[in-house]
Tab-separated table of N, CA and C in Angstrom:
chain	number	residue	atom	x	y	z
A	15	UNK	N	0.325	16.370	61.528
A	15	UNK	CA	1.647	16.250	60.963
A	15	UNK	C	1.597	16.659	59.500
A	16	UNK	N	2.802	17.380	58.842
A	16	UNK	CA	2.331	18.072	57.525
A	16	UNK	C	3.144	17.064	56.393
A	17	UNK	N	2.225	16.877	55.223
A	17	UNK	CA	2.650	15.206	54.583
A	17	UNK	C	4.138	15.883	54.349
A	18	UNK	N	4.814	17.094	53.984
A	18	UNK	CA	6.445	17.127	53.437
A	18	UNK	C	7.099	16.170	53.978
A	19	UNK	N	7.063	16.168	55.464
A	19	UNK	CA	7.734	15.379	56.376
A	19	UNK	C	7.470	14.248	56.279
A	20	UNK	N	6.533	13.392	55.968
A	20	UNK	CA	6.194	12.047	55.451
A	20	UNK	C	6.782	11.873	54.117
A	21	UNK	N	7.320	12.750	53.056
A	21	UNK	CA	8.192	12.719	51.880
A	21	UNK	C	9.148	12.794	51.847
A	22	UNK	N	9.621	14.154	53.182
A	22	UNK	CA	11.051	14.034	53.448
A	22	UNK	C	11.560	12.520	53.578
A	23	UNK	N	10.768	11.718	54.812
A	23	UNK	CA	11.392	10.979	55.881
A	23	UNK	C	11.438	9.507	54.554
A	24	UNK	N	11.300	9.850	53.773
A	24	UNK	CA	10.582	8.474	52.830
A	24	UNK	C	12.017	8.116	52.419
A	25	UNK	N	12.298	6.276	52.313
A	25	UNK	CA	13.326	6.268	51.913
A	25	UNK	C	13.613	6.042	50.292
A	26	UNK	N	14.155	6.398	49.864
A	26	UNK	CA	13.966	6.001	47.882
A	26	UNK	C	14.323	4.418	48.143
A	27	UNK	N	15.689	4.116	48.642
A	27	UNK	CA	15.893	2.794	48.181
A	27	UNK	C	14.664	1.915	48.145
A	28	UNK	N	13.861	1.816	48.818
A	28	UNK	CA	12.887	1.101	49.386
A	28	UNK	C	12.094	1.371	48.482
A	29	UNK	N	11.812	2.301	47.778
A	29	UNK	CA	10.473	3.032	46.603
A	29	UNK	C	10.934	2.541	45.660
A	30	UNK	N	12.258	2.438	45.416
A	30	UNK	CA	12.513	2.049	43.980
A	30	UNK	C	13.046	0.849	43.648
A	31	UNK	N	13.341	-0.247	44.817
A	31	UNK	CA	13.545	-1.800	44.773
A	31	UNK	C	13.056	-2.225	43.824
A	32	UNK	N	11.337	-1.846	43.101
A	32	UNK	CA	11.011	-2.784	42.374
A	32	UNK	C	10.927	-2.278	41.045
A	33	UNK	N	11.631	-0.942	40.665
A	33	UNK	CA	11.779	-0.071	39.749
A	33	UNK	C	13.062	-1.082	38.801
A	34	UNK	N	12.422	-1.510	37.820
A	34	UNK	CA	13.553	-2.463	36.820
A	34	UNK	C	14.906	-0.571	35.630
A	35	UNK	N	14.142	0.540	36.075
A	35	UNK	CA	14.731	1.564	35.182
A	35	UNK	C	14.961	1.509	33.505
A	36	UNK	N	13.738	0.331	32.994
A	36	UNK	CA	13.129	0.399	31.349
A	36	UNK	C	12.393	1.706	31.448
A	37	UNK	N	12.432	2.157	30.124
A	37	UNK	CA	11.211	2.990	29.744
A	37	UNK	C	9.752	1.789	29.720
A	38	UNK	N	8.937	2.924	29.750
A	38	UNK	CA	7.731	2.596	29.515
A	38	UNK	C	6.902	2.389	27.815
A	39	UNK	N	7.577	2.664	27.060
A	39	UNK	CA	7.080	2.516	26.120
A	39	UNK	C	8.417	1.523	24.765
A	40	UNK	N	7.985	0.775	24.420
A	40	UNK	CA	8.665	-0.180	22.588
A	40	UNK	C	9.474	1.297	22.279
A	41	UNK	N	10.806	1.105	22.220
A	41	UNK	CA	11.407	1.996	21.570
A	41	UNK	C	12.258	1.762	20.486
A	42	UNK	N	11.799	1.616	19.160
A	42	UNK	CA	12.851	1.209	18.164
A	42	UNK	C	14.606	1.813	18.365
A	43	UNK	N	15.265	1.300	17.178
A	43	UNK	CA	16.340	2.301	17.157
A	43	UNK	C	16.792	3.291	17.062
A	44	UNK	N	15.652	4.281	16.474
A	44	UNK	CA	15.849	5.474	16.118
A	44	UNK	C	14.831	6.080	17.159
A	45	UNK	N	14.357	5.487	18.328
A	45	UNK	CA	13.633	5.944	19.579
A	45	UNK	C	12.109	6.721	18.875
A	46	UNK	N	11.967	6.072	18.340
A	46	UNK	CA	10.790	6.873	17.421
A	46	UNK	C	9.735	6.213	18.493
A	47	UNK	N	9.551	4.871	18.689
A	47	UNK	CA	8.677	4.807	19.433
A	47	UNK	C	7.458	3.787	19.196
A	48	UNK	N	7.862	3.408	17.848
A	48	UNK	CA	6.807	2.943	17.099
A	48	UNK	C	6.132	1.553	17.525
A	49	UNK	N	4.927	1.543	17.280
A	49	UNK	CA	4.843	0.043	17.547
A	49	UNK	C	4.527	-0.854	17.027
A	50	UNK	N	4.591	-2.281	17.451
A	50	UNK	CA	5.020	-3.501	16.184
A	50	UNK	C	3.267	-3.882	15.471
A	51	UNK	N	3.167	-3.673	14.336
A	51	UNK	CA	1.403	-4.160	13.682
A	51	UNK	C	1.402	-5.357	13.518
A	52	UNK	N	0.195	-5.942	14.037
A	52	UNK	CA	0.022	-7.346	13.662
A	52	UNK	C	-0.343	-7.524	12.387
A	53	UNK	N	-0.559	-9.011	12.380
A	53	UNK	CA	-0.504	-9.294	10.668
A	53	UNK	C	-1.614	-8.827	10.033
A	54	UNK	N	-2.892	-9.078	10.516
A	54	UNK	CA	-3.797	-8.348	9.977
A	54	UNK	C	-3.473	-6.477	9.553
A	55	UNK	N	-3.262	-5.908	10.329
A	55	UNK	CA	-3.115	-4.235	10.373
A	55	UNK	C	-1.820	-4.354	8.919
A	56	UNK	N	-1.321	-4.965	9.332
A	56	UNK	CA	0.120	-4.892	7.815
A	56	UNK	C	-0.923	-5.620	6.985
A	57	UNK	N	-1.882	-6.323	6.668
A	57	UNK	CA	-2.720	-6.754	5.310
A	57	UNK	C	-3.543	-5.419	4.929
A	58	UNK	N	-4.267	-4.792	6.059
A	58	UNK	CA	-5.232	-3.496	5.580
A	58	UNK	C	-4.494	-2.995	5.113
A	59	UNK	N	-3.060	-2.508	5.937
A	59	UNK	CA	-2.417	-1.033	5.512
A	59	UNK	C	-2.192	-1.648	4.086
A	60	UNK	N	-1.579	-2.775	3.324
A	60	UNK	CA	-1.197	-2.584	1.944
A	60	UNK	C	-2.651	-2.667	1.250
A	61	UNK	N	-3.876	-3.333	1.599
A	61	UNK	CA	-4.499	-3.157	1.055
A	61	UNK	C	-5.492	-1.879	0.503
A	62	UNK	N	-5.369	-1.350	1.660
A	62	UNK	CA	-5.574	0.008	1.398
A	62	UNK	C	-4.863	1.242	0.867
A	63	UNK	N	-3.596	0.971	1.009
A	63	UNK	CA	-2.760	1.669	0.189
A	63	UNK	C	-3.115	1.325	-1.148
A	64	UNK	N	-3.125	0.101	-1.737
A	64	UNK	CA	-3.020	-0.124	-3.068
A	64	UNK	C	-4.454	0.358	-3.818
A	65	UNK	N	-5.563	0.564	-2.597
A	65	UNK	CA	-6.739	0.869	-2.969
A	65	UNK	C	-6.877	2.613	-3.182
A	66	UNK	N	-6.538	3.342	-2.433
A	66	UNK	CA	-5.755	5.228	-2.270
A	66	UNK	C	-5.481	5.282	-4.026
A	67	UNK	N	-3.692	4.378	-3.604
A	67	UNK	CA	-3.328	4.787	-5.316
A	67	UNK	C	-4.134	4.326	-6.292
A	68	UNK	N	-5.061	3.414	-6.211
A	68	UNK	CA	-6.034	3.387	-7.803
A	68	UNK	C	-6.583	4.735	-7.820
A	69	UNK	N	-7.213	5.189	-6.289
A	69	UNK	CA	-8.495	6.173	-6.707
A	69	UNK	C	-7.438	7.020	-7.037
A	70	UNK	N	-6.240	7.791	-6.313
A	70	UNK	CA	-5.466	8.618	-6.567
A	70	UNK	C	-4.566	8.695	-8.211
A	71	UNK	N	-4.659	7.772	-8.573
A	71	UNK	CA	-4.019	7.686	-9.767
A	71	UNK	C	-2.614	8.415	-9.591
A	72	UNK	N	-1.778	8.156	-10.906
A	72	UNK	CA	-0.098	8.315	-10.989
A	72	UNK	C	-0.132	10.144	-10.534
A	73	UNK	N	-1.307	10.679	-11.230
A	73	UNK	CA	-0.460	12.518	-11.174
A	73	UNK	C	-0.752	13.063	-9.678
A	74	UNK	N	-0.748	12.370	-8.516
A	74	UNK	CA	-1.087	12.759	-7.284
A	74	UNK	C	-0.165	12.448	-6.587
A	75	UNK	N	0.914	13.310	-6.579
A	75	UNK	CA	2.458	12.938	-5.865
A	75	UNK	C	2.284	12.954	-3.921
A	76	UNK	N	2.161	11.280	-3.855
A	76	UNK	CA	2.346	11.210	-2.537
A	76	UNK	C	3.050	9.855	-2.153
A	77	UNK	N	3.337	9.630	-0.867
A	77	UNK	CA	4.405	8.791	-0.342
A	77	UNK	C	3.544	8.081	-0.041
A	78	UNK	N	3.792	6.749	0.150
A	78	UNK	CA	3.279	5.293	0.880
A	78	UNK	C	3.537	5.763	2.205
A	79	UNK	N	4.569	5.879	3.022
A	79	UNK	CA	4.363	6.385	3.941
A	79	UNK	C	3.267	7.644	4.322
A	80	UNK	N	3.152	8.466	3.747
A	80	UNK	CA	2.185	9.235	3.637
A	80	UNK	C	0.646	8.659	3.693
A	81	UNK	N	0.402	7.363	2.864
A	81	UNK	CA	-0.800	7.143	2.742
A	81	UNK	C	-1.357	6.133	4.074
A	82	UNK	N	-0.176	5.473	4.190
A	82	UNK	CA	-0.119	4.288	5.470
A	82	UNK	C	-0.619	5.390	6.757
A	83	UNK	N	0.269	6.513	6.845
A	83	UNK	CA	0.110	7.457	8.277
A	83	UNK	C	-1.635	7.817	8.723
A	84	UNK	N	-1.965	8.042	7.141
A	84	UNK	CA	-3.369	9.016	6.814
A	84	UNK	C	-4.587	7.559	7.377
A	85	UNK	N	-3.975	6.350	6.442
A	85	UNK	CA	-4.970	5.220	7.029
A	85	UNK	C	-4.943	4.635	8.145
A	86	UNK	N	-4.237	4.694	8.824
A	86	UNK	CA	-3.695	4.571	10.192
A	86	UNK	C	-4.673	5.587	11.108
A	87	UNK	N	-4.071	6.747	10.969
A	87	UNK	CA	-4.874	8.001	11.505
A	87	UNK	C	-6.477	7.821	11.633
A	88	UNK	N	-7.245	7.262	10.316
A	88	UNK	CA	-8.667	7.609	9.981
A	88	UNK	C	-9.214	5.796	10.156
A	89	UNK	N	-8.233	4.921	10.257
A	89	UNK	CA	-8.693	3.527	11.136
A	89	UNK	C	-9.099	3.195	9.973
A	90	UNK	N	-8.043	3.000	8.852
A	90	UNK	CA	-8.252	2.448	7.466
A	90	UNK	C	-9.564	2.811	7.100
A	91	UNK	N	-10.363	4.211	6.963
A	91	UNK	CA	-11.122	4.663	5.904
A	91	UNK	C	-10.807	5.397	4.549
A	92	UNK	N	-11.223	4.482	3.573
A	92	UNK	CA	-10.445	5.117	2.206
A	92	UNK	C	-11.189	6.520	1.822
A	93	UNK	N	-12.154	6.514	2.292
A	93	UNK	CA	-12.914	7.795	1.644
A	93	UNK	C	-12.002	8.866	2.423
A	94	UNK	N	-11.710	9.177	3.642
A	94	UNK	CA	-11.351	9.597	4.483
A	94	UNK	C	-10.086	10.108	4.149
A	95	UNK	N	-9.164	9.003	3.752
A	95	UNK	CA	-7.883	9.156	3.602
A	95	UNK	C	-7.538	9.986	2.102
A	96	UNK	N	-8.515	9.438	1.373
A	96	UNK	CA	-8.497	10.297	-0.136
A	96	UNK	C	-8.799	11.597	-0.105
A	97	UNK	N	-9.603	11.635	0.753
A	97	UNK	CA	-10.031	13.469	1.267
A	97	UNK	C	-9.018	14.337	1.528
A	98	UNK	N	-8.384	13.835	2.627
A	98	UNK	CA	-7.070	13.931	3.671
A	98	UNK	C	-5.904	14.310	2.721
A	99	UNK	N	-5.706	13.606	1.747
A	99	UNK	CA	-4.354	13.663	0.756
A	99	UNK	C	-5.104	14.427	0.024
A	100	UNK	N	-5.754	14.412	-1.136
A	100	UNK	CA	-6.676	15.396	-1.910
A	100	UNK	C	-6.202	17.466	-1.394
A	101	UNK	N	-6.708	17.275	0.306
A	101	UNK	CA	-6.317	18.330	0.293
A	101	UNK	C	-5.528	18.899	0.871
A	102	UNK	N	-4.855	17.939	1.549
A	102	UNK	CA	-2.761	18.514	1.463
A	102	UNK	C	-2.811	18.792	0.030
A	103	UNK	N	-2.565	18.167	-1.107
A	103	UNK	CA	-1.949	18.701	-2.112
A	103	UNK	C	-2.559	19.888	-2.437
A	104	UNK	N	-3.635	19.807	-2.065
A	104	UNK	CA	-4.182	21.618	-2.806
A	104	UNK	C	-3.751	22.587	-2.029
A	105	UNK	N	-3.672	22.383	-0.625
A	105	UNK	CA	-3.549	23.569	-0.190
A	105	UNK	C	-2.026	24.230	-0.452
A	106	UNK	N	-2.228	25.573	-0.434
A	106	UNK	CA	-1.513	26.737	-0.805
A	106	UNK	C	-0.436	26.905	0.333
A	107	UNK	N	1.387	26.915	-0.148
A	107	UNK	CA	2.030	26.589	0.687
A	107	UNK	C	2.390	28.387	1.734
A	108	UNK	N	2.760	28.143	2.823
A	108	UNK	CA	2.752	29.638	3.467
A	108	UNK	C	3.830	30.325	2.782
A	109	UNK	N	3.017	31.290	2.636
A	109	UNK	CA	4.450	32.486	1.877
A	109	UNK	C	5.339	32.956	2.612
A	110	UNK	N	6.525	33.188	2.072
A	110	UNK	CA	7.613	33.705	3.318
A	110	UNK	C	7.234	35.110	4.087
A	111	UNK	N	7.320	35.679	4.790
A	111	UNK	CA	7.003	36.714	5.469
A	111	UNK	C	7.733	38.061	4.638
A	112	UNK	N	7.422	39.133	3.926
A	112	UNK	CA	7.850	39.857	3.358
A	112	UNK	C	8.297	41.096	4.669
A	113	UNK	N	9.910	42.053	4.067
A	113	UNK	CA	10.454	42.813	5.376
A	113	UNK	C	9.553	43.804	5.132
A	114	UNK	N	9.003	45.151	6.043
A	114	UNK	CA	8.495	46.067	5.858
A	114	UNK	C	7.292	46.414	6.679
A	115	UNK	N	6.728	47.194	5.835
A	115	UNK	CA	5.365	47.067	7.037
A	115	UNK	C	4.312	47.629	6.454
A	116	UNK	N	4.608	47.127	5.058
A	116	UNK	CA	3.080	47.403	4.138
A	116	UNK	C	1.578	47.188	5.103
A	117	UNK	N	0.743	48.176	4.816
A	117	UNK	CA	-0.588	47.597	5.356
A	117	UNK	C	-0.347	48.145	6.878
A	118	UNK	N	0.010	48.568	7.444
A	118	UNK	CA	0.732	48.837	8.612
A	118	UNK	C	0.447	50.285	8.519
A	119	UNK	N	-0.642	51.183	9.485
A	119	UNK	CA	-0.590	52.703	9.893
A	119	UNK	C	-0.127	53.319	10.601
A	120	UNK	N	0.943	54.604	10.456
A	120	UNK	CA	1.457	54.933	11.805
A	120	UNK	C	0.383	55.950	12.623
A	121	UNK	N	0.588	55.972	13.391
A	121	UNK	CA	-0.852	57.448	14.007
A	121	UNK	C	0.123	58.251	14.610
C-alpha cells in the first residue's frame, strides 16, 4: 500500500485535537522574540558593560545595546567583546558602487 494514501485517508481533526495553535517560541510585543534573563545574566550583562566602557573609554562611540548583544554573543567575555567593538569601529564603511565600468575590458 503506498503511504500517500495513509496521508490522504488521515483525518486532521483528530491530528490536531491536541494542537492548543500558540507559537512555539516567548514572543514579546514587537514579536522580536526575545527572551526573559534571569537575575544573574541581567547582573553580568551590567557588570560587564560597565567593565567594556572603562576599557573602552568616552572616545569609542558605541551603544549599551551594542555592548550587551557583543557580551551576550561571546558568553560575557570582556576580552572578546573589546576586540569585537574595537573592530567594528575600524573597519572601513562599503563605498557606494560607482556608474561605469572603469577597470572593465572590452575584447
Amino acid at each position: 500500500m503506498s503511504r500517500h494514501k495513509l496521508v490522504k485517508n488521515m483525518n486532521l481533526d483528530d491530528e490536531l485535537d491536541d494542537f492548543d495553535g500558540g507559537g512555539t517560541y516567548d514572543e514579546d510585543k514587537d514579536g522580536a522574540g526575545e527572551e526573559e534573563l534571569s537575575p544573574e545574566d541581567k547582573a553580568q550583562l551590567q557588570e560587564g558593560t560597565a567593565q567594556v566602557r572603562s576599557i573602552l573609554g568616552p572616545e569609542v562611540a558605541v551603544t549599551d545595546k551594542d555592548i550587551q548583544d557583543s557580551l551576550w554573543h561571546y558568553y560575557y567575555d570582556i576580552e572578546k567583546t573589546v576586540t569585537y567593538l574595537l573592530n567594528q569601529q575600524s573597519e572601513p564603511q562599503p563605498k557606494s558602487k560607482k556608474s561605469g565600468t572603469k577597470g572593465i575590458k572590452s575584447m
